[in-house]
Coordinates of C-alpha atoms and ligand atoms in Angstrom, one line a residue:
M1 CA -28.5 -3.7 -35.5
A2 CA -31.7 -2.6 -33.8
Q3 CA -31.6 1.1 -33.2
L4 CA -34.1 3.7 -31.9
W5 CA -33.0 6.3 -34.4
G6 CA -32.0 6.5 -38.1
G7 CA -34.5 8.9 -39.6
R8 CA -31.9 11.6 -40.4
F9 CA -29.2 9.2 -41.6
T10 CA -28.5 8.1 -45.1
K11 CA -25.9 5.5 -44.4
E12 CA -25.9 2.4 -42.2
T13 CA -23.7 2.6 -39.0
D14 CA -20.3 1.0 -39.5
Q15 CA -20.3 -2.3 -37.7
L16 CA -17.2 -1.4 -35.6
V17 CA -18.8 1.9 -34.7
Y18 CA -22.0 0.1 -33.7
N19 CA -20.1 -2.3 -31.5
F20 CA -18.0 0.5 -29.9
N21 CA -21.1 2.5 -29.2
A22 CA -23.4 -0.2 -27.9
S23 CA -23.9 -0.8 -24.2
I24 CA -26.2 -3.8 -24.2
G25 CA -23.2 -6.0 -23.1
F26 CA -23.4 -4.4 -19.7
D27 CA -26.5 -2.3 -19.3
R28 CA -28.6 -5.4 -19.6
K29 CA -27.7 -5.9 -16.0
F30 CA -30.4 -3.4 -15.0
Y31 CA -33.2 -4.8 -17.2
R32 CA -35.4 -5.1 -14.2
Q33 CA -35.0 -1.4 -13.2
D34 CA -35.5 -0.3 -16.8
M35 CA -38.8 -2.1 -17.0
E36 CA -39.8 -0.9 -13.5
G37 CA -39.2 2.7 -14.7
S38 CA -41.1 2.2 -17.9
I39 CA -44.2 0.9 -16.0
A40 CA -44.2 3.9 -13.8
H41 CA -43.8 6.2 -16.8
A42 CA -46.7 4.5 -18.6
K43 CA -49.0 4.8 -15.5
M44 CA -48.2 8.5 -15.4
L45 CA -48.7 9.0 -19.1
A46 CA -52.2 7.5 -18.7
S47 CA -53.0 9.7 -15.7
I48 CA -52.4 12.8 -17.8
G49 CA -54.3 11.5 -20.8
I50 CA -51.4 10.8 -23.1
L51 CA -52.1 7.1 -23.1
T52 CA -55.6 5.5 -22.9
E53 CA -56.3 3.2 -20.1
E54 CA -56.2 0.4 -22.6
E55 CA -52.8 1.3 -24.1
K56 CA -51.4 1.7 -20.6
D57 CA -52.7 -1.8 -19.6
Q58 CA -51.3 -3.3 -22.8
I59 CA -47.9 -1.7 -22.1
I60 CA -47.8 -2.9 -18.5
E61 CA -48.9 -6.4 -19.4
G62 CA -46.4 -6.4 -22.3
I63 CA -43.5 -5.3 -20.1
E64 CA -44.4 -7.8 -17.3
G65 CA -44.5 -10.6 -19.9
I66 CA -41.1 -9.5 -21.2
L67 CA -39.7 -9.4 -17.6
K68 CA -41.1 -12.9 -16.8
D69 CA -39.7 -14.3 -20.1
V70 CA -36.3 -12.8 -19.4
E71 CA -36.2 -14.1 -15.8
E72 CA -37.3 -17.6 -16.8
G73 CA -34.9 -17.8 -19.6
R74 CA -37.3 -17.8 -22.5
L75 CA -36.1 -14.5 -23.8
E76 CA -32.5 -13.6 -24.2
I77 CA -31.2 -10.0 -24.2
T78 CA -28.9 -10.2 -27.2
E79 CA -26.2 -8.0 -28.7
E80 CA -28.5 -7.2 -31.7
Y81 CA -30.0 -4.3 -29.7
E82 CA -28.0 -1.2 -29.0
D83 CA -28.9 -1.0 -25.3
I84 CA -31.3 -2.3 -22.8
H85 CA -33.8 0.6 -23.5
S86 CA -33.9 -0.2 -27.2
F87 CA -34.3 -3.9 -26.3
V88 CA -37.4 -3.3 -24.2
E89 CA -39.0 -0.9 -26.6
A90 CA -38.4 -3.1 -29.6
V91 CA -39.6 -6.3 -28.0
L92 CA -42.6 -4.5 -26.5
T93 CA -43.6 -3.0 -29.9
D94 CA -43.1 -6.3 -31.5
R95 CA -45.5 -7.9 -29.0
I96 CA -48.2 -5.3 -28.6
G97 CA -47.9 -3.1 -31.7
Q98 CA -48.8 0.6 -31.8
A99 CA -49.1 1.2 -28.0
G100 CA -45.5 0.2 -27.6
K101 CA -44.4 3.0 -29.8
K102 CA -46.1 5.5 -27.5
L103 CA -44.1 4.5 -24.4
H104 CA -41.2 6.9 -25.0
T105 CA -43.4 9.9 -25.1
G106 CA -42.0 12.7 -23.0
R107 CA -38.9 10.7 -22.2
S108 CA -35.3 10.5 -23.4
R109 CA -32.8 7.8 -22.9
N110 CA -30.9 10.3 -21.0
D111 CA -33.3 10.7 -18.2
Q112 CA -34.2 6.9 -18.7
V113 CA -30.6 5.8 -18.1
A114 CA -30.2 8.3 -15.2
L115 CA -33.2 6.7 -13.6
D116 CA -32.1 3.1 -14.3
M117 CA -28.6 3.8 -12.9
K118 CA -30.2 5.3 -9.8
L119 CA -32.6 2.5 -9.2
Y120 CA -29.9 -0.1 -9.8
T121 CA -27.5 1.7 -7.4
R122 CA -30.2 2.1 -4.8
D123 CA -31.0 -1.6 -4.9
E124 CA -27.3 -2.5 -4.7
L125 CA -26.8 0.0 -1.8
M126 CA -29.5 -1.7 0.2
A127 CA -28.0 -5.1 -0.5
V128 CA -24.6 -3.9 0.7
R129 CA -26.3 -2.5 3.8
D130 CA -27.9 -5.8 4.6
L131 CA -24.6 -7.6 4.1
L132 CA -22.9 -5.1 6.4
M133 CA -25.5 -5.7 9.1
E134 CA -24.8 -9.5 8.9
L135 CA -21.1 -8.7 9.5
I136 CA -21.9 -6.3 12.3
L137 CA -24.0 -9.1 14.0
V138 CA -21.1 -11.5 13.8
C139 CA -18.7 -8.9 15.3
Q140 CA -21.2 -8.2 18.1
D141 CA -21.4 -11.9 18.9
L142 CA -17.6 -12.2 19.0
M143 CA -17.3 -9.2 21.2
E144 CA -19.8 -10.6 23.7
K145 CA -17.9 -13.9 23.8
H146 CA -14.4 -12.4 24.2
V147 CA -14.6 -9.6 26.8
H148 CA -12.0 -11.6 28.9
T149 CA -9.8 -13.0 26.1
A150 CA -6.5 -11.2 26.6
M151 CA -4.3 -10.5 23.6
P152 CA -1.4 -8.1 22.8
G153 CA -2.3 -4.7 21.3
F154 CA 0.2 -3.5 18.8
T155 CA 1.7 -0.2 17.6
H156 CA 4.2 -0.4 14.7
L157 CA 3.4 -4.1 14.8
Q158 CA 5.3 -4.2 18.0
K159 CA 3.6 -5.5 21.2
A160 CA 2.4 -2.4 23.1
Q161 CA -0.2 -2.9 25.8
P162 CA -2.6 -5.8 26.5
V163 CA -6.1 -5.5 25.1
T164 CA -8.8 -8.1 24.6
L165 CA -10.2 -9.8 21.5
A166 CA -13.5 -8.1 22.1
H167 CA -11.7 -4.7 22.1
H168 CA -9.8 -5.5 18.9
I169 CA -12.9 -6.7 17.1
G170 CA -14.7 -3.7 18.5
A171 CA -12.3 -1.4 16.6
Y172 CA -13.6 -2.9 13.3
M173 CA -17.2 -2.8 14.7
E174 CA -16.8 1.0 14.8
M175 CA -15.6 1.1 11.2
F176 CA -18.4 -1.1 10.0
K177 CA -21.1 1.0 11.9
R178 CA -19.7 4.1 10.2
D179 CA -19.8 2.3 6.9
Y180 CA -23.4 1.5 7.5
D181 CA -24.3 5.0 8.5
R182 CA -22.4 6.4 5.4
L183 CA -24.7 4.3 3.2
C184 CA -27.7 5.6 4.9
D185 CA -26.5 9.2 4.3
I186 CA -26.0 8.5 0.7
Y187 CA -29.4 7.0 0.4
E188 CA -30.9 10.2 1.8
R189 CA -29.1 12.4 -0.6
M190 CA -29.7 10.3 -3.7
N191 CA -33.3 9.3 -3.4
Y192 CA -34.7 11.9 -5.8
C193 CA -36.2 10.9 -9.2
P194 CA -34.6 12.2 -12.5
L195 CA -37.4 10.8 -14.7
G196 CA -39.2 13.6 -16.6
S197 CA -36.0 15.6 -17.1
G198 CA -36.1 14.6 -20.8
A199 CA -32.9 14.9 -22.9
L200 CA -31.8 17.9 -20.8
A201 CA -34.5 20.5 -20.8
G202 CA -37.6 18.8 -19.5
T203 CA -40.5 18.3 -21.9
T204 CA -43.6 20.2 -23.2
Y205 CA -45.9 17.5 -22.1
P206 CA -47.6 18.1 -18.7
L207 CA -45.8 15.2 -17.0
D208 CA -46.6 14.5 -13.4
R209 CA -43.1 14.0 -12.0
E210 CA -44.4 13.8 -8.5
M211 CA -46.4 10.7 -9.5
T212 CA -43.5 8.8 -11.1
A213 CA -41.2 9.8 -8.2
S214 CA -43.6 8.4 -5.7
L215 CA -44.4 5.3 -7.7
L216 CA -40.7 4.4 -7.8
G217 CA -40.2 5.0 -4.0
F218 CA -38.3 8.3 -4.4
Y219 CA -38.8 11.2 -1.9
A220 CA -39.5 13.7 -4.7
P221 CA -38.5 14.6 -8.3
T222 CA -35.1 16.3 -8.8
L223 CA -35.1 20.0 -9.3
N224 CA -32.9 20.7 -12.4
S225 CA -33.2 18.7 -15.6
M226 CA -29.7 19.4 -16.8
D227 CA -28.2 18.3 -13.5
S228 CA -30.6 15.3 -13.4
V229 CA -29.4 13.7 -16.7
S230 CA -25.7 14.3 -16.0
D231 CA -25.5 13.7 -12.2
R232 CA -23.5 10.6 -11.2
D233 CA -22.5 12.0 -7.8
Y234 CA -24.4 9.2 -6.0
V235 CA -22.5 6.5 -7.9
I236 CA -19.2 8.2 -6.9
E237 CA -20.3 8.5 -3.3
F238 CA -21.3 4.9 -3.3
L239 CA -18.1 3.7 -4.8
S240 CA -16.3 5.8 -2.3
A241 CA -18.3 4.2 0.5
L242 CA -17.5 0.8 -1.0
S243 CA -13.8 1.7 -1.2
L244 CA -13.9 2.5 2.6
I245 CA -15.7 -0.8 3.3
M246 CA -13.0 -2.7 1.2
M247 CA -10.2 -0.7 3.0
H248 CA -11.7 -1.9 6.3
L249 CA -12.1 -5.5 5.2
S250 CA -8.6 -5.4 3.8
R251 CA -7.0 -4.3 7.0
F252 CA -8.9 -6.9 9.0
C253 CA -7.8 -9.5 6.4
E254 CA -4.2 -8.5 6.8
E255 CA -4.5 -9.1 10.5
I256 CA -6.3 -12.4 10.0
I257 CA -3.5 -13.5 7.7
L258 CA -0.9 -12.6 10.3
W259 CA -2.9 -14.2 13.1
N260 CA -3.3 -17.3 11.1
S261 CA 0.5 -17.5 10.3
N262 CA 2.7 -20.2 11.8
E263 CA 4.4 -17.5 13.8
Y264 CA 1.3 -16.1 15.5
Q265 CA -1.1 -19.0 15.6
F266 CA -3.7 -16.8 17.3
I267 CA -6.4 -18.3 15.1
E268 CA -7.2 -21.0 12.7
I269 CA -9.2 -20.3 9.6
D270 CA -11.8 -22.9 9.0
D271 CA -11.0 -25.5 6.3
A272 CA -14.0 -24.4 4.3
Y273 CA -12.4 -20.9 4.0
S274 CA -8.8 -22.1 3.3
T275 CA -7.1 -23.7 0.3
G276 CA -4.1 -26.0 -0.2
S277 CA -1.0 -26.1 -2.2
S278 CA -0.5 -28.2 -5.3
I279 CA 3.0 -29.1 -4.2
M280 CA 3.4 -28.6 -0.4
P281 CA 1.1 -31.1 1.3
Q282 CA 1.3 -29.3 4.7
K283 CA -0.1 -26.0 3.4
K284 CA -3.4 -24.5 4.4
N285 CA -3.5 -21.0 3.0
P286 CA -5.6 -18.0 3.8
D287 CA -6.5 -17.3 0.2
I288 CA -9.9 -15.8 0.9
A289 CA -8.5 -13.2 3.2
E290 CA -5.8 -12.5 0.7
L291 CA -8.2 -12.2 -2.2
V292 CA -10.4 -9.8 -0.3
R293 CA -7.4 -7.7 0.4
G294 CA -6.4 -8.0 -3.2
K295 CA -9.8 -7.1 -4.6
T296 CA -9.8 -3.8 -2.8
G297 CA -7.7 -2.4 -5.6
R298 CA -10.4 -3.1 -8.1
V299 CA -13.0 -1.2 -6.1
Y300 CA -10.6 1.8 -5.7
G301 CA -10.0 1.5 -9.4
A302 CA -13.7 1.9 -10.3
L303 CA -13.9 5.0 -8.0
M304 CA -10.8 6.7 -9.7
S305 CA -12.1 5.7 -13.1
L306 CA -15.5 7.4 -12.7
L307 CA -14.1 10.5 -11.0
T308 CA -11.8 10.9 -14.0
T309 CA -14.5 10.2 -16.5
M310 CA -16.7 13.0 -15.0
K311 CA -14.1 15.6 -14.4
G312 CA -14.2 17.4 -17.7
L313 CA -17.7 16.9 -18.9
P314 CA -19.8 20.0 -19.9
L315 CA -23.5 20.0 -19.2
A316 CA -25.5 18.0 -19.9
Y317 CA -25.4 14.4 -21.1
N318 CA -22.3 13.2 -22.9
K319 CA -21.6 9.7 -24.1
D320 CA -18.6 9.5 -21.9
M321 CA -21.1 8.9 -19.2
Q322 CA -21.8 5.4 -20.5
E323 CA -18.5 4.6 -19.0
D324 CA -20.1 4.9 -15.6
K325 CA -21.3 1.3 -15.8
E326 CA -18.8 -1.6 -16.4
L327 CA -16.3 -0.9 -13.6
T328 CA -19.0 0.3 -11.3
F329 CA -21.0 -2.9 -11.7
D330 CA -17.9 -4.9 -11.1
A331 CA -17.2 -2.9 -8.0
Y332 CA -20.7 -3.5 -6.7
D333 CA -20.4 -7.2 -7.3
T334 CA -16.9 -7.4 -5.9
A335 CA -17.8 -5.6 -2.7
K336 CA -20.9 -7.7 -2.1
G337 CA -18.9 -10.9 -2.7
C338 CA -16.2 -9.8 -0.4
L339 CA -18.6 -8.9 2.4
A340 CA -20.4 -12.2 2.2
L341 CA -17.3 -14.3 2.1
F342 CA -15.5 -12.3 4.8
T343 CA -18.5 -12.6 7.2
G344 CA -18.6 -16.4 6.6
M345 CA -14.9 -16.6 7.2
L346 CA -14.9 -14.5 10.4
K347 CA -17.9 -16.5 11.8
T348 CA -16.1 -19.8 11.4
I349 CA -12.6 -18.8 12.6
R350 CA -11.3 -20.7 15.6
F351 CA -9.7 -18.3 18.1
R352 CA -6.9 -19.7 20.4
P353 CA -7.3 -17.7 23.6
Q354 CA -4.4 -19.4 25.4
I355 CA -1.8 -18.6 22.7
M356 CA -3.1 -15.0 22.5
E357 CA -2.8 -14.6 26.2
R358 CA 0.6 -16.1 26.3
S359 CA 1.7 -13.7 23.7
A360 CA 0.2 -10.7 25.6
A361 CA 2.1 -11.9 28.7
N362 CA 5.5 -12.1 26.8
G363 CA 6.8 -8.9 25.3
F364 CA 6.5 -6.3 28.0
T365 CA 3.0 -5.2 27.2
N366 CA 2.6 -4.5 31.0
A367 CA 5.7 -2.2 31.1
T368 CA 3.4 0.9 31.1
D369 CA 1.5 -0.6 34.1
A370 CA 4.8 -1.2 36.0
A371 CA 5.5 2.6 35.4
D372 CA 2.0 3.4 36.6
Y373 CA 2.7 1.4 39.7
L374 CA 5.6 3.7 40.6
V375 CA 3.5 6.8 39.8
N376 CA 0.9 5.6 42.2
H377 CA 3.6 5.4 44.8
G378 CA 4.7 9.0 44.2
V379 CA 7.4 8.6 41.6
P380 CA 7.2 11.3 38.7
F381 CA 6.1 9.5 35.5
R382 CA 9.3 10.5 33.6
D383 CA 11.4 8.9 36.3
A384 CA 9.2 5.9 36.4
H385 CA 9.5 5.5 32.6
G386 CA 13.3 5.4 33.0
I387 CA 13.3 2.9 35.9
V388 CA 11.1 0.5 34.0
G389 CA 13.2 0.9 30.9
Q390 CA 16.2 -0.4 33.0
L391 CA 14.0 -3.2 34.3
V392 CA 13.1 -4.2 30.7
L393 CA 16.7 -4.2 29.7
L394 CA 17.6 -6.5 32.6
C395 CA 14.8 -8.8 31.7
I396 CA 16.0 -8.9 28.0
D397 CA 19.4 -9.7 29.3
K398 CA 18.1 -12.6 31.5
G399 CA 15.7 -13.8 28.8
I400 CA 12.6 -13.4 31.1
S401 CA 9.5 -11.3 31.4
L402 CA 8.7 -8.6 34.0
D403 CA 6.6 -10.9 36.2
Q404 CA 9.5 -13.5 36.3
L405 CA 11.9 -10.9 37.7
S406 CA 12.7 -11.3 41.4
L407 CA 11.7 -8.7 44.0
E408 CA 15.4 -8.2 44.8
D409 CA 16.1 -7.2 41.2
Y410 CA 13.2 -4.8 41.3
K411 CA 14.3 -3.3 44.5
A412 CA 17.9 -3.0 43.2
I413 CA 16.6 -0.6 40.6
S414 CA 14.0 1.1 42.7
P415 CA 13.2 0.5 46.4
V416 CA 9.7 1.6 45.9
F417 CA 8.7 -1.8 44.5
E418 CA 7.0 -4.2 46.9
E419 CA 5.5 -7.7 46.6
D420 CA 2.2 -6.3 45.2
I421 CA 4.0 -5.4 41.9
Y422 CA 3.3 -8.9 40.6
E423 CA -0.4 -8.3 41.0
A424 CA -0.2 -4.9 39.4
I425 CA 1.5 -6.2 36.3
N426 CA -0.6 -9.3 35.9
I427 CA -2.0 -9.2 32.3
H428 CA -5.6 -9.4 33.6
T429 CA -5.1 -6.6 36.1
C430 CA -3.6 -4.5 33.3
I431 CA -6.7 -5.0 31.3
D432 CA -9.3 -4.9 34.0
K433 CA -8.1 -1.5 35.2
R434 CA -8.4 0.1 31.8
N435 CA -12.0 1.3 32.1
T436 CA -12.0 4.6 30.5
L437 CA -14.9 4.6 28.0
G438 CA -13.7 3.0 24.8
A439 CA -10.8 1.0 26.6
P440 CA -10.5 -2.7 26.8
G441 CA -11.4 -3.1 30.5
P442 CA -14.5 -5.3 30.9
A443 CA -16.6 -2.6 32.6
A444 CA -16.0 -0.3 29.7
M445 CA -16.4 -3.0 27.2
T446 CA -19.7 -4.1 28.6
K447 CA -21.0 -0.5 28.2
V448 CA -19.9 -0.4 24.5
I449 CA -21.4 -3.8 23.8
E450 CA -24.7 -2.6 25.3
F451 CA -24.5 0.6 23.2
N452 CA -23.9 -1.6 20.1
R453 CA -26.9 -3.7 20.9
Q454 CA -29.0 -0.5 21.0
W455 CA -27.4 0.6 17.7
I456 CA -28.3 -2.7 16.1
L457 CA -31.9 -2.4 17.3
N458 CA -32.2 1.1 16.0
H459 CA -30.8 0.2 12.6
R460 CA -32.9 -2.9 11.7
Ligands
LIG501 N1 -26.3 3.8 -23.2 C1 -26.4 5.1 -22.8 C2 -25.7 5.3 -21.5 O1 -25.4 4.4 -20.9 C3 -27.8 5.5 -22.7 C4 -28.1 7.0 -22.9 C5 -28.0 7.2 -24.4 N2 -28.3 8.5 -24.7 C6 -27.8 9.1 -25.8 N3 -28.2 10.3 -26.1 N4 -27.0 8.5 -26.6 O2 -25.4 6.4 -21.1

């Protein structure tokens, strides 16, 4: 047991208590951020005369040595230390002596862990943002390629009206752009430095909080020391943004699974992103899409867990807050893994435009357009709706589609129909005429694709 306290205790900590209390098993994940924070703190302590230049240099060199040894596998972060903070301080003091003992001046593990968590979350947020951008680029590429690829659009999972693949992917594009912007918003709100808040009430040393904030890339120091050591809002916000990202990925995965099924056959997932069955030789399963869909629950779980942990906590720091880490880190890793795999899967999917188009043409997705045809010839929409309903019934009866129905049959139900009805309900006509902004028509789609191109340029 290597602890940073003990002076006022007369007994050893019970081993089970020690194990229950220790966080090294998971907070070692932010060893780099902990050392980064300590180096900034040491520089600041020297600038206000608490450390000599020599002590500061010893500390920085010492920490850099520890970092290098950890990264290169020469030094292991073991369970014998209570947490990552104790580990760094103990090894540092072991290596450089007296100066190491001065590092913690004007600092508490409460503001230290608040800082580490923030630095780590900020790094993860940027990594997620980069992964999202990769996905957005793949979506943009697919949109550009599939402006004319017709497919059925659905409501209630029933064929509704024809759209294009570009339009369908464009829907996810909007979600991913919002996700990206949400991360940027969180960054703006969270990027204030808690270091220098002490245990809860600041310190009596004349710490230069502006200096550490700026050394660590924060906009400024935080403004209330009690809030600083007990604020985990930014973790909750990030988990909530990750939950939304996972929800979007999960919905897309659900569609990919459907489209890849034997019934739809709209797409074929690449072999590299599929798996087989141990018993059924013919199988090629969409496991990656299913796993991404499945892992969504884990990320939601982390969000609910932390919200619940925080809800009853009085100011300021309470040990409950140590529970902010394990599930959160798991959620960060899960979301990053899912984003990377999803992007790879999407990029390599083989789309089958002919099957999609055939599916759009069967299933009366052009029924609204047939009604619009009547409206354009002076029939009130409500009457037109009824007339086309009768036509659909007739087609179902004959086992054909609206474009296979004879003109006599059309005319028998409404004399308004003429030969040009066939052109009006052609799947491509139906799509090409839908050019309100945001609709699947190629003219509208091209505008959106150009807008996205600008969006990408502005966000890189
Ligand atoms: N391991 C602790 C945590 O993760 C660090 C802060 C400890 N502070 C304290 N007063 N016990 O929250």
